[in-house]
Coordinates of C-alpha atoms (C1' of nucleotides) in Angstrom, one line a residue:
Chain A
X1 CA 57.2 127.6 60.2
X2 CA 54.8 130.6 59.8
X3 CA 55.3 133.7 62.3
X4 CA 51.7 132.8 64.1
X5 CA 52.9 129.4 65.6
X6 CA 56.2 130.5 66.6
X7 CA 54.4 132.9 68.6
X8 CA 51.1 129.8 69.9
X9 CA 53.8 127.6 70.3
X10 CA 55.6 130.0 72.7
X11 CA 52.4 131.0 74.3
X12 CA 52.8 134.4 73.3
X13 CA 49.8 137.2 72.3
X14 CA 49.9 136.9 68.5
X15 CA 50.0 140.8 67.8
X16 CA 50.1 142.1 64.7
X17 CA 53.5 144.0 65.6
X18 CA 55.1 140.5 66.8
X19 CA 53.9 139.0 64.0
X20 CA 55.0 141.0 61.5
X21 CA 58.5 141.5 62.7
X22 CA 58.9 138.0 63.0
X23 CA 58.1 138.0 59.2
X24 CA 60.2 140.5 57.9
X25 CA 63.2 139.0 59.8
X26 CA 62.4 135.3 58.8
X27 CA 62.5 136.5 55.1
X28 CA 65.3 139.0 55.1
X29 CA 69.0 137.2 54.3
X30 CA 70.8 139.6 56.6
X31 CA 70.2 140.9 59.9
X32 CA 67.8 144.2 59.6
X33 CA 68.3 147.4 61.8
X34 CA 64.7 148.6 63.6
X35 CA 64.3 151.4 60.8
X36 CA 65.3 148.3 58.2
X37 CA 62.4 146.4 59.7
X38 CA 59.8 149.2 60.2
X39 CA 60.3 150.0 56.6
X40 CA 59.5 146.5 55.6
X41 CA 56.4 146.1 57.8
X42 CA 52.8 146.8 56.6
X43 CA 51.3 148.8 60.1
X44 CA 53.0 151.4 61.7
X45 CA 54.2 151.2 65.5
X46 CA 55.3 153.3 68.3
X47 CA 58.8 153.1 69.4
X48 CA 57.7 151.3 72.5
X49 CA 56.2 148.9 71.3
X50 CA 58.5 148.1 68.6
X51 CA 61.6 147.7 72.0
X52 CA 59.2 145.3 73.7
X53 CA 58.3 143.4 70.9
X54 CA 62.3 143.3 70.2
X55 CA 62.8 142.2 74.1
X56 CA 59.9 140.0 74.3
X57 CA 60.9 137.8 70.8
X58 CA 65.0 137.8 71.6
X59 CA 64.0 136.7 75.7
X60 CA 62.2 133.7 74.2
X61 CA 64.5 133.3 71.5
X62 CA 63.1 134.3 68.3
X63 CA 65.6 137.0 67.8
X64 CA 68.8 137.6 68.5
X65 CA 70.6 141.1 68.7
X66 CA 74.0 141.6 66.8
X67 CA 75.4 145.3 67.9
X68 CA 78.3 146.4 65.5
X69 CA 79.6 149.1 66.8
X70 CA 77.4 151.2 69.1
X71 CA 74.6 153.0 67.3
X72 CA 74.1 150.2 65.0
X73 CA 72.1 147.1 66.4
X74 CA 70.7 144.5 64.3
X75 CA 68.3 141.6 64.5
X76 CA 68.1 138.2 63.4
X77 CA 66.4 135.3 63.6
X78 CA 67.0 133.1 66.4
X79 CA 66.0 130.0 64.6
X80 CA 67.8 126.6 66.0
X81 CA 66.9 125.3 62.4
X82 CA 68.2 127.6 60.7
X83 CA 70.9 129.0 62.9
X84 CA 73.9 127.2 64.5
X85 CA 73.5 128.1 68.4
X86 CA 77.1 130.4 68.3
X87 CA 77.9 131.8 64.9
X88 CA 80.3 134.7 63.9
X89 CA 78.7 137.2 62.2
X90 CA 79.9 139.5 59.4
X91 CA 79.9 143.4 59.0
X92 CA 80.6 145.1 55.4
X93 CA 81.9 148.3 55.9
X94 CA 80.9 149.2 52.4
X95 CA 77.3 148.5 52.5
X96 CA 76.5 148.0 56.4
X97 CA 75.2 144.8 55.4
X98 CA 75.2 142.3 58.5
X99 CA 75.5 138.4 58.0
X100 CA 75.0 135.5 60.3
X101 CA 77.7 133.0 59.0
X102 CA 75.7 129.9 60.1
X103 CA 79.0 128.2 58.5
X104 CA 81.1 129.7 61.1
X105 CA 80.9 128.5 64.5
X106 CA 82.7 130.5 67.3
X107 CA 85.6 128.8 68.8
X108 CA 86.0 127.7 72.2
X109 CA 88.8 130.4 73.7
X110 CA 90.6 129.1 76.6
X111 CA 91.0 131.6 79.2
X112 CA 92.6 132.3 82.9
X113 CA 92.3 130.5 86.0
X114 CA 89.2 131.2 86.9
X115 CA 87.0 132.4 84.4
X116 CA 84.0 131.0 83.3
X117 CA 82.5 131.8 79.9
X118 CA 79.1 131.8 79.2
X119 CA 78.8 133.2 75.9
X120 CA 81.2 134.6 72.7
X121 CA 80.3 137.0 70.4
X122 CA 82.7 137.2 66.8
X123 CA 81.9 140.1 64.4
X124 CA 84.1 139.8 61.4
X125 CA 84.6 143.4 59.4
X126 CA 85.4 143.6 56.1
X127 CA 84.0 143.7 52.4
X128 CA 81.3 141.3 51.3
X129 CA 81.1 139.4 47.9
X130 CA 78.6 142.3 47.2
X131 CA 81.1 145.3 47.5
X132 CA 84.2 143.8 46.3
X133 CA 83.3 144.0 42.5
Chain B
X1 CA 106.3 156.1 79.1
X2 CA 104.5 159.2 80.0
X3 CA 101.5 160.3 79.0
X4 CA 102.8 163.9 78.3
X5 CA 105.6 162.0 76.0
X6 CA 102.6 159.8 74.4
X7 CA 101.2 163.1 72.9
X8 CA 104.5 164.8 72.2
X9 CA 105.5 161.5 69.9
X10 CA 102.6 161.6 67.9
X11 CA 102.8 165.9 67.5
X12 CA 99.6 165.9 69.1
X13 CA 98.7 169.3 71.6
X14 CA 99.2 168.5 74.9
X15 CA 96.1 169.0 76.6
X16 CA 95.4 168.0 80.4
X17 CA 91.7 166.2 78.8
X18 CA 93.8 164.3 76.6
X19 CA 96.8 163.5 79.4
X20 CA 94.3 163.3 81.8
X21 CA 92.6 160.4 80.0
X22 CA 95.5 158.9 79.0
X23 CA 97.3 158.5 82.7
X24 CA 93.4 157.3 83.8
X25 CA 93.4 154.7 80.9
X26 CA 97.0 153.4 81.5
X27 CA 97.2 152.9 84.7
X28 CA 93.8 150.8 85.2
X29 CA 94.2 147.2 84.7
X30 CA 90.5 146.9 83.4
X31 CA 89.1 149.1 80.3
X32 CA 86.7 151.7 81.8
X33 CA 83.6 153.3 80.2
X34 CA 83.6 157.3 79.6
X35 CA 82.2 157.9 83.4
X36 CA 84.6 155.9 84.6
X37 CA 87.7 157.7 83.0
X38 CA 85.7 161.1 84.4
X39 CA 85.6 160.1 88.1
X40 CA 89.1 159.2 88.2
X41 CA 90.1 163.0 86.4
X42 CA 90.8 165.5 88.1
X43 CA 89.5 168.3 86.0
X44 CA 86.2 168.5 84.8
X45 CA 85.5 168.7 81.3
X46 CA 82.5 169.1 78.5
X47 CA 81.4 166.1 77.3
X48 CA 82.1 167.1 73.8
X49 CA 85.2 167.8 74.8
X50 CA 85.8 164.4 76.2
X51 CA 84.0 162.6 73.2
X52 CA 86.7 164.5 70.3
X53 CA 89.6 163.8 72.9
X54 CA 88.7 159.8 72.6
X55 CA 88.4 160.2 68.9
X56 CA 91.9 161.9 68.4
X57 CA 93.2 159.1 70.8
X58 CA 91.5 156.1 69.0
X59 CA 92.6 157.6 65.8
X60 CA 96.4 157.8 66.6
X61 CA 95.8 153.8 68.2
X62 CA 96.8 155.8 72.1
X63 CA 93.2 154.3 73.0
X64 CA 90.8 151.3 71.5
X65 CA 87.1 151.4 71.9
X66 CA 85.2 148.2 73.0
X67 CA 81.6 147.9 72.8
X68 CA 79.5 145.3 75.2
X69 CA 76.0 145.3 74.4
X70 CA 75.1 149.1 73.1
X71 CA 75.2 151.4 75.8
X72 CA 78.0 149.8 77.4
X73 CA 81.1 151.8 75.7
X74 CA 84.7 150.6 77.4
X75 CA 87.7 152.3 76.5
X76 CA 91.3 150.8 77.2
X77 CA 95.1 151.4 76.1
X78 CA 95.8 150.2 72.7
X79 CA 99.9 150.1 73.2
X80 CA 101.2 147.9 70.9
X81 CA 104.7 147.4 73.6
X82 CA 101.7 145.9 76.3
X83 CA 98.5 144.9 73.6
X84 CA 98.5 142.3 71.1
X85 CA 97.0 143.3 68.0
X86 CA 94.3 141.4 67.8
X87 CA 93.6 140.2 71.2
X88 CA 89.9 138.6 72.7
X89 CA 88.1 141.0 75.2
X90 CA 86.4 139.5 78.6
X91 CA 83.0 140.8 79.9
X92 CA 82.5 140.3 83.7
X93 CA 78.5 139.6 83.8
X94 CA 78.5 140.0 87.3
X95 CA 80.6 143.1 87.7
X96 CA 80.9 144.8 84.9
X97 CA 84.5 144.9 84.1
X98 CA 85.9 144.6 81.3
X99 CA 89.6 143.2 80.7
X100 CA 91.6 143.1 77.8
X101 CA 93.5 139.9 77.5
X102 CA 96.5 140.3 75.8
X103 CA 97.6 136.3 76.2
X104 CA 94.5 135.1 74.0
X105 CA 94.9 136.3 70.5
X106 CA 92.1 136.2 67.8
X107 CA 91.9 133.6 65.7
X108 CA 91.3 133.5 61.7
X109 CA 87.9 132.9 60.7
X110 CA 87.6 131.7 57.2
X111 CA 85.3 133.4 54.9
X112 CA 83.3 132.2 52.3
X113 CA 84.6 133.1 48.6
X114 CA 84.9 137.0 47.8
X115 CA 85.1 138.0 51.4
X116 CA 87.7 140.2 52.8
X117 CA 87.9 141.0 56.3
X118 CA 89.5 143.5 57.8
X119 CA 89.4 142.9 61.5
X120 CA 87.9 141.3 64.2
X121 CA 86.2 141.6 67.0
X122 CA 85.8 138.7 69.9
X123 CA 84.2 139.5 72.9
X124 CA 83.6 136.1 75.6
X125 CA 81.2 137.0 78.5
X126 CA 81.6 135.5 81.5
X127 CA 82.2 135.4 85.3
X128 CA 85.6 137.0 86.6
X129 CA 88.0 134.9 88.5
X130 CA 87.1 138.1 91.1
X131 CA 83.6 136.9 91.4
X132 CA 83.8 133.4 91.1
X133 CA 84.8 133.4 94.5
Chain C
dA1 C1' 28.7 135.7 70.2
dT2 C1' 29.5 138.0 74.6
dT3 C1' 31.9 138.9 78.6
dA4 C1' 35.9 139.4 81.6
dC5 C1' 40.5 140.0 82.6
dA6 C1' 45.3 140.1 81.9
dT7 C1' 48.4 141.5 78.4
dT8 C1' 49.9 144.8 75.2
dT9 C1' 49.8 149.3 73.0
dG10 C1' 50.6 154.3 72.5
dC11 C1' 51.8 158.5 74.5
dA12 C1' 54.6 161.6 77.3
dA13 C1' 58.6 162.1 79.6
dC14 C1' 63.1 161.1 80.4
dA15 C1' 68.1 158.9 80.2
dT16 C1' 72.4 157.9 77.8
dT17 C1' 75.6 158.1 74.1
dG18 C1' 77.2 160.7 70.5
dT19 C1' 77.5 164.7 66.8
dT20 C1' 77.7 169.5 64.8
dG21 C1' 78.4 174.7 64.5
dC22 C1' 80.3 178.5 66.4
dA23 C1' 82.6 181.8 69.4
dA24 C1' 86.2 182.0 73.0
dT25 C1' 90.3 180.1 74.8
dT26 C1' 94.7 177.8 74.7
dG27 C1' 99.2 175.5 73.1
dA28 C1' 103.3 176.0 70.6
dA29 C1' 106.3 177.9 67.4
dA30 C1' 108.4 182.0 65.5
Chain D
dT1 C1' 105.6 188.3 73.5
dT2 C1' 103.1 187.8 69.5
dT3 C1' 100.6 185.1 66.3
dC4 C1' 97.6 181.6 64.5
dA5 C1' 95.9 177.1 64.2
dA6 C1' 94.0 173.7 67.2
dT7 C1' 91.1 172.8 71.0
dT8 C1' 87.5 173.9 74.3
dG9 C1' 82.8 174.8 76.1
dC10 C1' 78.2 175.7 75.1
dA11 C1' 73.8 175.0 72.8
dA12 C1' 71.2 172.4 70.0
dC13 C1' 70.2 168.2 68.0
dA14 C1' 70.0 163.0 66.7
dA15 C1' 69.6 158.0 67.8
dT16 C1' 68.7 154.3 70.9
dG17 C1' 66.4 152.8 74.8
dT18 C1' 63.4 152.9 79.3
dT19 C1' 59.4 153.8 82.5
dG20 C1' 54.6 154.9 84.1
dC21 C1' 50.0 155.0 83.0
dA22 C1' 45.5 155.0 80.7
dA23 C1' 43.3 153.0 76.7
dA24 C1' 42.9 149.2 73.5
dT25 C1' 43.4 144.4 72.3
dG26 C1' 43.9 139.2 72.5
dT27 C1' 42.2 135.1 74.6
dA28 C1' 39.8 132.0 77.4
dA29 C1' 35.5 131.0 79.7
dT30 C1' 30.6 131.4 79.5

DNA sequence: ATTACATTTGCAACATTGTTGCAATTGAAA
DNA sequence: TTTCAATTGCAACAATGTTGCAAATGTAAT
């Protein structure tokens, strides 16, 4: 699926900013920080408009946001074809490099009287492939 | 124990920032953000002085640091006689809170080949038994 | 193609979280 | 009480994110 009908299908404005974030993202292997993106991407946007792109894409589910530890958010795509619904995801402290393990699904905690879970986030740290030799 | 004797153990100065904190941090059942800890202290200190206090704390393992989305920063006791290790965090979406539960420990994701991990972080959101009701 | 209008963009200003360098102060040991 | 390293407060700065508003742009109707 090419970057232009996700955005028709959703009824979205097919800007060139959404459009070419979806692109980079759909093409990189790892989860890209906003510079990571903005580096890869032909035109050159404001900040604004690159937060309300981000908000716009991850509220109808193009994107998702993976935050590591604070000061370092990530985006992926939020692709149902691609991407199991709840998947860990995988930091490398060597590299920074952030995976979605689509192989990985998140499991079901059981907690307290009471509680009701809506959502689970895993972020496994460590060394990737990559680093270790 | 004491805060005061918390310090002392670990040869660390004993500050009233860094007992302060402490005392704030151990005797809330919930983990609570930097404003928080500062409303509940009775002195009033520089921010800086606050943010190298957590770092000393977290470093010795008096304090862990959870993160909820980015600009959510919660910090809580990281006692090993009342934590588990590795232990699952809950996010209130309705209130806010954050609680560490000790009873559900992580589990073991498996990584694919040439992957180390080192630790991890799960973090269910959710609604509180508190607000449920 | 042109027009019309709602959506999106860029800019300025601001908020929050966090860091660094440096001089002044404080804790703890002799 | 003295001494000295560790800690504090201040100023300045960086990164991430938000809001209001006028200008520009996308899209649908003509």
């Amino acid at each position: 699926m090419k970057a232009i009908d996700i955005l028709k299908n959703l009824n979205l404005k097919r800007t060139s900013c959404r459009e070419g974030i979806i692109e980079v993202v759909m093409t990189a292997n790892e989860a890209l920080s906003e510079n990571e993106i903005r580096e890869r991407l032909a035109g050159n946007y404001d900040r604004t408009t690159f937060y309300r792109s981000f908000k716009t894409l991850i509220e109808h589910k193009v994107l998702h946001k993976i935050v590591v530890d604070n000061q370092l958010v990530k985006y992926a795509i939020d692709n149902t074809l691609t991407h199991k619904d709840e998947h860990a995801h995988f930091y490398c402290n060597e590299c920074n490099a952030l995976k979605c393990m689509d192989n990985i699904p998140v499991q079901k905690y059981q907690l307290p009287e009471g509680f009701a879970d809506i959502e689970t986030e895993v972020l496994i740290k460590g060394i990737c492939a990559n680093c270790r030799n």
